[in-house]
Amino acid sequence: MFEPIERWVNTVAGTTRPDRVVVCDGSDAEHEQLVSEMVSQKVLFPLHASAHPGSYLHRSNPTDVARTEHLTYICSDTAADAGPNNNWMSRADAQERVWPLFNGSMRGRTMYVVPYLMGPLNSPYSKMGVEITDSPYVVANMRIMTHMGKKALDWRDEQGSDEWVPGLHSLGDLSPDRRFIMHFPDTRTIWSVGSGYGGNALLGKKCHALRIASSQARDQGWLAEHMLILGLESPHGDITYIAAAFPSACGKTNLAMLRSPFEDQGWKVHTVGEDIAWLHVGADGRLWAINPEQGYFGVAPGTSSKTNPNAMATVSRNTIFTNVAATDDGRVWWEGMDGPRPAGLTNWRGEAWTDGSGPAAHPNARFTAPASQNPALSPHWQDPQGVPISAILFGGRRARTVPLVAQSFNWEHGVFMGATMASETTAAATGQVGVVRRDPMAMLPFCGYNMGDYWAHWLEVGRAASNPPAIFQVNWFQRDEDGKFLWPGFGENVRVLRWVRDRVRGVGGADETPIGLVPSSGALDTAGLAITTAHLNALTRINREDWLIEAGDQGVFLNSFGDRVPY
């Protein structure tokens, strides 16, 4: 093992005091042994052999079912460097308050050393990390989500890279009072204690691939973004690659894995990535994107063959389900799944479910599945250079104001679109519907430094790219006076992607408005849609009064970042 890694492992073991240390190689034999141990310890429960081959159910502690943003910190030099978008703790305070929680935290447990690689095996843009954890569940998930074990160490040897991200995770006692997720941008280090939930414990996910990687990207001249990557293939066989950022509940995964209703006409959607994109300026002046992940850690409730048939096919085997409901014979179920609710359900807590006892599956129940099982997976998803991005979409859930689609006037205007993007909260998330929440580039919880500096970095990347992508704003969620959606969404969103494709090729019709370019009459294909002319006009209308209010709200938000906002 690389000597600095070995030295760090020994230091951690000396503090956490595990019963034994295992360096994971990622082999099938190791995985089978680990799964067997978790089944015997009731950490995993085998599912129905024919309905869910190779799949397992995990139930987490009821106090540990989601990311804990209020307990997530950036430990930079100053609070201003972390920005108002982050919780800040000084490095000295972290050493005093958090590090002692690791003292003896692994007694009676195994300490697993998990080398992992984010990105394609043969890409110079991939990044290596090493997660130390006392959770075998984390090891099994990291094997799905990353290139894990010997493959990662071999990549380091081949690339000759000394750059790696140290990540330390311990379940601790799972107490919310002793739960912290800490990020140190200067040393690229992560600490996580007191949680076993994926977003807090799979350190390659949001911690490394976004919070730490965004700091790496700022220093090295690239972008680490909370974006899907898809390829839209035309009947002529050409493929337009699009990256898109959406806050939660805005259809990000559904768009990334979209099954096109126009496949018989030759319009196909290919998934490159459904959650994270790393973008670099290529020699040709374009932005090229890789997907740093090897799997999907997706939300199960609401996923069905209607909303996301490709996701349902992806999770049909070799999947770890977390906090879903299950039948007595080991078939999984969640709210929004296909077909009627089965009888004899056990809920996500492991209790018999009855009417009135709350949701059977936790609203944040998850699946972890290999990307290779996605029927719509792009053949280029592991290309070492990545794929060339022609367009970037910023989306949100807005009942009015924001049109179905609008193109920015230029890169700088597009960065402004992304910086001021917002989405309306839903009752399921907050208990209050329609509150506009700003989420710049869908990165508010994930940017590892001050977002004012982050926007300035976006501008710098645009200047470095002689042929940057076109930028668009989209909104699938406009409603009429009766509260009904104006746009059908789901597969029909391909119609909007086709207009985006036309625009980047200089052939799509557009009208100029004060907030951007919108489809001109007839430019958006609506053939076969049950949509009135009045509704179609409403979808692209710019209401002056609404936008004056919007502009005022945007100004208040931007002013909260003070003099760090680029002008």
mmCIF file of C-alpha atoms in Angstrom, residues 115-411:
data_model
loop_
_atom_site.group_PDB
_atom_site.id
_atom_site.type_symbol
_atom_site.label_atom_id
_atom_site.label_comp_id
_atom_site.label_asym_id
_atom_site.label_seq_id
_atom_site.Cartn_x
_atom_site.Cartn_y
_atom_site.Cartn_z
ATOM 1 C CA PRO A 115 -9.590 2.345 -1.319
ATOM 2 C CA TYR A 116 -11.944 3.672 -4.007
ATOM 3 C CA LEU A 117 -11.846 5.516 -7.299
ATOM 4 C CA MET A 118 -14.374 8.107 -8.420
ATOM 5 C CA GLY A 119 -14.591 8.088 -12.210
ATOM 6 C CA PRO A 120 -13.588 5.749 -15.069
ATOM 7 C CA LEU A 121 -10.686 3.382 -14.413
ATOM 8 C CA ASN A 122 -8.559 4.728 -17.252
ATOM 9 C CA SER A 123 -9.359 8.438 -16.901
ATOM 10 C CA PRO A 124 -6.841 11.090 -15.841
ATOM 11 C CA TYR A 125 -9.800 13.043 -14.426
ATOM 12 C CA SER A 126 -10.725 10.370 -11.872
ATOM 13 C CA LYS A 127 -9.923 10.903 -8.205
ATOM 14 C CA MET A 128 -8.931 8.418 -5.527
ATOM 15 C CA GLY A 129 -10.065 8.272 -1.923
ATOM 16 C CA VAL A 130 -9.620 5.928 1.002
ATOM 17 C CA GLU A 131 -12.526 5.521 3.391
ATOM 18 C CA ILE A 132 -11.927 3.936 6.775
ATOM 19 C CA THR A 133 -15.197 2.658 8.239
ATOM 20 C CA ASP A 134 -16.535 0.261 10.866
ATOM 21 C CA SER A 135 -19.722 -0.368 8.867
ATOM 22 C CA PRO A 136 -19.821 -3.433 6.592
ATOM 23 C CA TYR A 137 -22.988 -1.962 5.050
ATOM 24 C CA VAL A 138 -20.897 1.004 3.905
ATOM 25 C CA VAL A 139 -18.326 -1.346 2.364
ATOM 26 C CA ALA A 140 -21.011 -3.202 0.387
ATOM 27 C CA ASN A 141 -22.500 0.067 -0.880
ATOM 28 C CA MET A 142 -19.117 1.549 -1.791
ATOM 29 C CA ARG A 143 -18.446 -1.552 -3.891
ATOM 30 C CA ILE A 144 -21.527 -0.699 -5.969
ATOM 31 C CA MET A 145 -20.998 3.069 -6.092
ATOM 32 C CA THR A 146 -17.257 3.187 -6.903
ATOM 33 C CA HIS A 147 -14.331 1.235 -8.312
ATOM 34 C CA MET A 148 -13.303 -0.207 -4.959
ATOM 35 C CA GLY A 149 -10.268 -2.070 -3.650
ATOM 36 C CA LYS A 150 -7.332 -3.244 -5.736
ATOM 37 C CA LYS A 151 -8.617 -1.484 -8.865
ATOM 38 C CA ALA A 152 -8.302 1.887 -7.138
ATOM 39 C CA LEU A 153 -4.771 1.229 -5.910
ATOM 40 C CA ASP A 154 -3.763 -0.013 -9.369
ATOM 41 C CA TRP A 155 -5.102 3.246 -10.879
ATOM 42 C CA ARG A 156 -2.926 5.247 -8.474
ATOM 43 C CA ASP A 157 0.143 3.257 -9.502
ATOM 44 C CA GLU A 158 -0.631 3.639 -13.220
ATOM 45 C CA GLN A 159 -1.333 7.369 -12.998
ATOM 46 C CA GLY A 160 1.531 8.031 -10.592
ATOM 47 C CA SER A 161 -0.801 10.265 -8.606
ATOM 48 C CA ASP A 162 -0.060 11.236 -4.999
ATOM 49 C CA GLU A 163 -3.467 12.954 -4.648
ATOM 50 C CA TRP A 164 -6.028 11.124 -2.528
ATOM 51 C CA VAL A 165 -8.860 11.986 -0.158
ATOM 52 C CA PRO A 166 -8.652 10.520 3.387
ATOM 53 C CA GLY A 167 -12.102 9.768 4.803
ATOM 54 C CA LEU A 168 -12.787 8.475 8.308
ATOM 55 C CA HIS A 169 -16.230 7.133 9.196
ATOM 56 C CA SER A 170 -17.439 5.498 12.392
ATOM 57 C CA LEU A 171 -20.942 4.573 13.435
ATOM 58 C CA GLY A 172 -20.036 5.596 16.962
ATOM 59 C CA ASP A 173 -23.132 5.112 19.117
ATOM 60 C CA LEU A 174 -25.488 6.536 16.416
ATOM 61 C CA SER A 175 -26.538 9.296 18.788
ATOM 62 C CA PRO A 176 -27.781 12.455 16.999
ATOM 63 C CA ASP A 177 -26.101 14.409 19.799
ATOM 64 C CA ARG A 178 -22.736 13.005 18.720
ATOM 65 C CA ARG A 179 -23.230 13.090 14.954
ATOM 66 C CA PHE A 180 -20.966 15.235 12.787
ATOM 67 C CA ILE A 181 -19.971 15.276 9.104
ATOM 68 C CA MET A 182 -16.799 17.338 8.759
ATOM 69 C CA HIS A 183 -14.942 18.540 5.651
ATOM 70 C CA PHE A 184 -11.439 20.021 5.609
ATOM 71 C CA PRO A 185 -10.875 21.581 2.145
ATOM 72 C CA ASP A 186 -7.206 22.409 2.710
ATOM 73 C CA THR A 187 -6.215 18.802 3.493
ATOM 74 C CA ARG A 188 -9.055 17.230 1.404
ATOM 75 C CA THR A 189 -10.036 15.271 4.512
ATOM 76 C CA ILE A 190 -13.460 14.014 5.653
ATOM 77 C CA TRP A 191 -14.629 12.900 9.090
ATOM 78 C CA SER A 192 -18.045 11.361 9.693
ATOM 79 C CA VAL A 193 -19.229 10.004 13.031
ATOM 80 C CA GLY A 194 -22.548 8.924 14.506
ATOM 81 C CA SER A 195 -24.425 8.058 11.307
ATOM 82 C CA GLY A 196 -24.774 5.038 9.042
ATOM 83 C CA TYR A 197 -27.043 6.706 6.462
ATOM 84 C CA GLY A 198 -25.684 6.672 2.922
ATOM 85 C CA GLY A 199 -25.323 10.402 2.333
ATOM 86 C CA ASN A 200 -23.454 10.750 5.636
ATOM 87 C CA ALA A 201 -21.524 7.479 5.550
ATOM 88 C CA LEU A 202 -20.706 6.714 1.891
ATOM 89 C CA LEU A 203 -17.953 9.284 1.846
ATOM 90 C CA GLY A 204 -17.349 9.025 -1.890
ATOM 91 C CA LYS A 205 -20.858 10.371 -2.524
ATOM 92 C CA LYS A 206 -21.702 13.966 -1.569
ATOM 93 C CA CYS A 207 -18.745 14.425 0.824
ATOM 94 C CA HIS A 208 -15.971 13.653 -1.655
ATOM 95 C CA ALA A 209 -17.576 13.972 -5.092
ATOM 96 C CA LEU A 210 -19.111 17.386 -4.350
ATOM 97 C CA ARG A 211 -17.977 19.155 -1.152
ATOM 98 C CA ILE A 212 -14.280 18.230 -1.351
ATOM 99 C CA ALA A 213 -14.214 17.943 -5.146
ATOM 100 C CA SER A 214 -15.719 21.425 -5.561
ATOM 101 C CA SER A 215 -12.716 22.795 -3.656
ATOM 102 C CA GLN A 216 -10.335 20.694 -5.749
ATOM 103 C CA ALA A 217 -12.090 21.941 -8.879
ATOM 104 C CA ARG A 218 -11.752 25.584 -7.810
ATOM 105 C CA ASP A 219 -8.011 25.125 -7.260
ATOM 106 C CA GLN A 220 -7.446 23.071 -10.422
ATOM 107 C CA GLY A 221 -9.696 24.821 -12.962
ATOM 108 C CA TRP A 222 -12.642 22.439 -13.418
ATOM 109 C CA LEU A 223 -16.211 22.026 -12.099
ATOM 110 C CA ALA A 224 -17.671 19.455 -9.687
ATOM 111 C CA GLU A 225 -21.446 19.672 -10.048
ATOM 112 C CA HIS A 226 -24.689 18.154 -8.764
ATOM 113 C CA MET A 227 -25.758 17.327 -12.314
ATOM 114 C CA LEU A 228 -27.089 14.493 -14.422
ATOM 115 C CA ILE A 229 -25.502 13.798 -17.808
ATOM 116 C CA LEU A 230 -27.557 12.435 -20.713
ATOM 117 C CA GLY A 231 -27.114 11.932 -24.421
ATOM 118 C CA LEU A 232 -29.987 12.731 -26.813
ATOM 119 C CA GLU A 233 -29.655 10.681 -29.991
ATOM 120 C CA SER A 234 -31.418 11.931 -33.117
ATOM 121 C CA PRO A 235 -32.783 9.836 -36.002
ATOM 122 C CA HIS A 236 -29.578 10.767 -37.864
ATOM 123 C CA GLY A 237 -27.455 9.050 -35.206
ATOM 124 C CA ASP A 238 -25.796 12.176 -33.816
ATOM 125 C CA ILE A 239 -25.782 12.559 -30.012
ATOM 126 C CA THR A 240 -26.133 15.828 -28.105
ATOM 127 C CA TYR A 241 -24.835 15.613 -24.546
ATOM 128 C CA ILE A 242 -26.645 17.646 -21.906
ATOM 129 C CA ALA A 243 -25.850 18.233 -18.224
ATOM 130 C CA ALA A 244 -28.660 19.324 -15.917
ATOM 131 C CA ALA A 245 -28.978 20.477 -12.312
ATOM 132 C CA PHE A 246 -32.260 20.083 -10.412
ATOM 133 C CA PRO A 247 -33.086 20.415 -6.701
ATOM 134 C CA SER A 248 -34.915 17.552 -5.011
ATOM 135 C CA ALA A 249 -38.452 16.661 -6.187
ATOM 136 C CA CYS A 250 -37.863 18.120 -9.646
ATOM 137 C CA GLY A 251 -37.434 14.912 -11.686
ATOM 138 C CA LYS A 252 -33.647 14.752 -11.979
ATOM 139 C CA THR A 253 -33.301 10.961 -11.947
ATOM 140 C CA ASN A 254 -36.372 10.547 -14.139
ATOM 141 C CA LEU A 255 -34.861 12.836 -16.789
ATOM 142 C CA ALA A 256 -31.446 11.165 -16.629
ATOM 143 C CA MET A 257 -32.981 7.713 -17.169
ATOM 144 C CA LEU A 258 -35.813 8.835 -19.457
ATOM 145 C CA ARG A 259 -37.378 6.342 -21.815
ATOM 146 C CA SER A 260 -38.167 8.398 -24.899
ATOM 147 C CA PRO A 261 -41.719 8.070 -26.267
ATOM 148 C CA PHE A 262 -40.220 8.796 -29.693
ATOM 149 C CA GLU A 263 -37.812 5.867 -29.884
ATOM 150 C CA ASP A 264 -39.693 4.474 -32.892
ATOM 151 C CA GLN A 265 -38.801 7.730 -34.667
ATOM 152 C CA GLY A 266 -35.133 7.412 -33.718
ATOM 153 C CA TRP A 267 -35.055 9.807 -30.735
ATOM 154 C CA LYS A 268 -33.338 8.031 -27.842
ATOM 155 C CA VAL A 269 -32.032 9.091 -24.429
ATOM 156 C CA HIS A 270 -28.822 7.556 -23.065
ATOM 157 C CA THR A 271 -27.793 7.886 -19.401
ATOM 158 C CA VAL A 272 -24.202 8.897 -18.712
ATOM 159 C CA GLY A 273 -24.820 9.851 -15.068
ATOM 160 C CA GLU A 274 -27.840 10.637 -12.907
ATOM 161 C CA ASP A 275 -26.452 12.659 -10.001
ATOM 162 C CA ILE A 276 -22.921 14.089 -10.255
ATOM 163 C CA ALA A 277 -20.796 15.469 -13.088
ATOM 164 C CA TRP A 278 -17.162 16.532 -13.160
ATOM 165 C CA LEU A 279 -16.506 18.928 -16.061
ATOM 166 C CA HIS A 280 -13.151 19.882 -17.556
ATOM 167 C CA VAL A 281 -12.156 22.231 -20.371
ATOM 168 C CA GLY A 282 -10.963 20.125 -23.284
ATOM 169 C CA ALA A 283 -8.310 20.932 -25.869
ATOM 170 C CA ASP A 284 -11.131 21.843 -28.266
ATOM 171 C CA GLY A 285 -12.451 24.544 -25.916
ATOM 172 C CA ARG A 286 -15.562 22.586 -24.976
ATOM 173 C CA LEU A 287 -16.524 21.292 -21.541
ATOM 174 C CA TRP A 288 -16.188 17.518 -21.221
ATOM 175 C CA ALA A 289 -17.944 15.652 -18.395
ATOM 176 C CA ILE A 290 -17.328 12.383 -16.609
ATOM 177 C CA ASN A 291 -19.682 10.650 -14.200
ATOM 178 C CA PRO A 292 -17.585 9.910 -11.081
ATOM 179 C CA GLU A 293 -19.990 7.214 -9.837
ATOM 180 C CA GLN A 294 -20.449 3.557 -10.742
ATOM 181 C CA GLY A 295 -23.900 3.118 -9.241
ATOM 182 C CA TYR A 296 -27.146 4.822 -8.306
ATOM 183 C CA PHE A 297 -28.158 5.702 -4.751
ATOM 184 C CA GLY A 298 -31.723 6.651 -5.574
ATOM 185 C CA VAL A 299 -34.959 7.429 -3.755
ATOM 186 C CA ALA A 300 -37.368 4.489 -4.017
ATOM 187 C CA PRO A 301 -40.803 6.011 -3.138
ATOM 188 C CA GLY A 302 -42.512 7.348 -6.247
ATOM 189 C CA THR A 303 -40.391 5.204 -8.575
ATOM 190 C CA SER A 304 -42.509 2.991 -10.828
ATOM 191 C CA SER A 305 -42.666 1.654 -14.362
ATOM 192 C CA LYS A 306 -44.703 4.762 -15.255
ATOM 193 C CA THR A 307 -42.402 7.382 -13.736
ATOM 194 C CA ASN A 308 -39.068 5.655 -14.434
ATOM 195 C CA PRO A 309 -39.192 2.270 -16.180
ATOM 196 C CA ASN A 310 -35.431 2.197 -16.656
ATOM 197 C CA ALA A 311 -34.877 2.652 -12.916
ATOM 198 C CA MET A 312 -37.238 -0.237 -12.179
ATOM 199 C CA ALA A 313 -35.268 -2.433 -14.582
ATOM 200 C CA THR A 314 -31.997 -1.289 -12.989
ATOM 201 C CA VAL A 315 -33.046 -2.329 -9.456
ATOM 202 C CA SER A 316 -34.438 -5.700 -10.540
ATOM 203 C CA ARG A 317 -31.320 -7.527 -9.257
ATOM 204 C CA ASN A 318 -28.041 -7.083 -7.323
ATOM 205 C CA THR A 319 -29.497 -4.182 -5.342
ATOM 206 C CA ILE A 320 -29.339 -3.096 -1.709
ATOM 207 C CA PHE A 321 -32.679 -1.627 -0.609
ATOM 208 C CA THR A 322 -32.660 0.566 2.499
ATOM 209 C CA ASN A 323 -35.757 1.338 4.589
ATOM 210 C CA VAL A 324 -38.328 0.054 2.096
ATOM 211 C CA ALA A 325 -41.256 -2.144 3.107
ATOM 212 C CA ALA A 326 -41.251 -5.902 2.448
ATOM 213 C CA THR A 327 -43.689 -8.779 2.237
ATOM 214 C CA ASP A 328 -43.407 -11.944 4.290
ATOM 215 C CA ASP A 329 -41.771 -13.747 1.360
ATOM 216 C CA GLY A 330 -39.173 -11.019 0.772
ATOM 217 C CA ARG A 331 -40.596 -8.829 -1.984
ATOM 218 C CA VAL A 332 -39.960 -5.102 -1.621
ATOM 219 C CA TRP A 333 -42.635 -2.411 -1.785
ATOM 220 C CA TRP A 334 -42.865 1.357 -1.445
ATOM 221 C CA GLU A 335 -45.463 4.044 -1.932
ATOM 222 C CA GLY A 336 -45.922 4.836 -5.612
ATOM 223 C CA MET A 337 -44.753 1.409 -6.787
ATOM 224 C CA ASP A 338 -46.616 -0.480 -9.498
ATOM 225 C CA GLY A 339 -49.744 -2.438 -8.693
ATOM 226 C CA PRO A 340 -51.874 -2.651 -5.570
ATOM 227 C CA ARG A 341 -50.345 -2.634 -2.111
ATOM 228 C CA PRO A 342 -49.598 -6.250 -1.135
ATOM 229 C CA ALA A 343 -50.983 -7.809 2.007
ATOM 230 C CA GLY A 344 -48.869 -8.699 5.027
ATOM 231 C CA LEU A 345 -46.378 -5.847 4.756
ATOM 232 C CA THR A 346 -43.588 -5.220 7.204
ATOM 233 C CA ASN A 347 -42.724 -1.517 7.324
ATOM 234 C CA TRP A 348 -39.314 0.101 7.163
ATOM 235 C CA ARG A 349 -38.910 -0.218 10.916
ATOM 236 C CA GLY A 350 -39.438 -4.006 10.766
ATOM 237 C CA GLU A 351 -42.954 -3.802 12.234
ATOM 238 C CA ALA A 352 -46.235 -5.164 10.873
ATOM 239 C CA TRP A 353 -47.815 -2.406 8.799
ATOM 240 C CA THR A 354 -51.500 -1.508 9.090
ATOM 241 C CA ASP A 355 -53.717 1.246 7.670
ATOM 242 C CA GLY A 356 -53.125 4.441 9.580
ATOM 243 C CA SER A 357 -49.707 3.473 10.879
ATOM 244 C CA GLY A 358 -47.847 5.864 8.591
ATOM 245 C CA PRO A 359 -45.925 5.174 5.375
ATOM 246 C CA ALA A 360 -44.819 1.580 4.876
ATOM 247 C CA ALA A 361 -41.547 2.664 3.282
ATOM 248 C CA HIS A 362 -39.658 5.621 4.678
ATOM 249 C CA PRO A 363 -40.130 8.659 2.362
ATOM 250 C CA ASN A 364 -36.336 8.716 1.926
ATOM 251 C CA ALA A 365 -36.026 4.949 1.388
ATOM 252 C CA ARG A 366 -33.206 4.170 -1.029
ATOM 253 C CA PHE A 367 -31.858 1.692 -3.522
ATOM 254 C CA THR A 368 -28.188 1.161 -4.334
ATOM 255 C CA ALA A 369 -27.805 -0.468 -7.745
ATOM 256 C CA PRO A 370 -25.015 -0.857 -10.333
ATOM 257 C CA ALA A 371 -25.220 1.632 -13.204
ATOM 258 C CA SER A 372 -24.288 -1.203 -15.568
ATOM 259 C CA GLN A 373 -27.819 -2.625 -15.103
ATOM 260 C CA ASN A 374 -29.510 0.473 -16.585
ATOM 261 C CA PRO A 375 -31.046 -0.455 -19.978
ATOM 262 C CA ALA A 376 -30.545 3.143 -21.158
ATOM 263 C CA LEU A 377 -26.872 3.339 -20.153
ATOM 264 C CA SER A 378 -24.742 5.197 -22.670
ATOM 265 C CA PRO A 379 -21.989 3.155 -24.319
ATOM 266 C CA HIS A 380 -19.746 6.173 -23.642
ATOM 267 C CA TRP A 381 -20.392 6.483 -19.908
ATOM 268 C CA GLN A 382 -16.876 5.223 -19.065
ATOM 269 C CA ASP A 383 -14.985 7.116 -21.767
ATOM 270 C CA PRO A 384 -11.789 8.413 -20.100
ATOM 271 C CA GLN A 385 -12.111 11.872 -21.676
ATOM 272 C CA GLY A 386 -15.809 12.036 -20.815
ATOM 273 C CA VAL A 387 -18.467 13.306 -23.182
ATOM 274 C CA PRO A 388 -18.651 16.810 -24.749
ATOM 275 C CA ILE A 389 -21.398 18.931 -23.174
ATOM 276 C CA SER A 390 -23.385 21.087 -25.603
ATOM 277 C CA ALA A 391 -26.003 22.366 -23.152
ATOM 278 C CA ILE A 392 -26.513 22.861 -19.425
ATOM 279 C CA LEU A 393 -30.018 22.973 -17.942
ATOM 280 C CA PHE A 394 -30.974 24.551 -14.616
ATOM 281 C CA GLY A 395 -34.403 23.479 -13.396
ATOM 282 C CA GLY A 396 -36.771 24.004 -10.519
ATOM 283 C CA ARG A 397 -40.373 23.494 -9.440
ATOM 284 C CA ARG A 398 -42.301 26.742 -10.004
ATOM 285 C CA ALA A 399 -46.092 27.012 -10.362
ATOM 286 C CA ARG A 400 -45.733 30.282 -12.292
ATOM 287 C CA THR A 401 -43.184 32.942 -13.288
ATOM 288 C CA VAL A 402 -40.465 30.687 -14.811
ATOM 289 C CA PRO A 403 -41.301 29.511 -18.368
ATOM 290 C CA LEU A 404 -41.110 25.954 -19.650
ATOM 291 C CA VAL A 405 -37.713 26.660 -21.183
ATOM 292 C CA ALA A 406 -35.559 29.740 -21.760
ATOM 293 C CA GLN A 407 -32.034 30.047 -23.149
ATOM 294 C CA SER A 408 -29.533 32.462 -21.643
ATOM 295 C CA PHE A 409 -28.090 35.234 -23.796
ATOM 296 C CA ASN A 410 -24.515 34.153 -23.060
ATOM 297 C CA TRP A 411 -22.379 32.273 -20.502
#
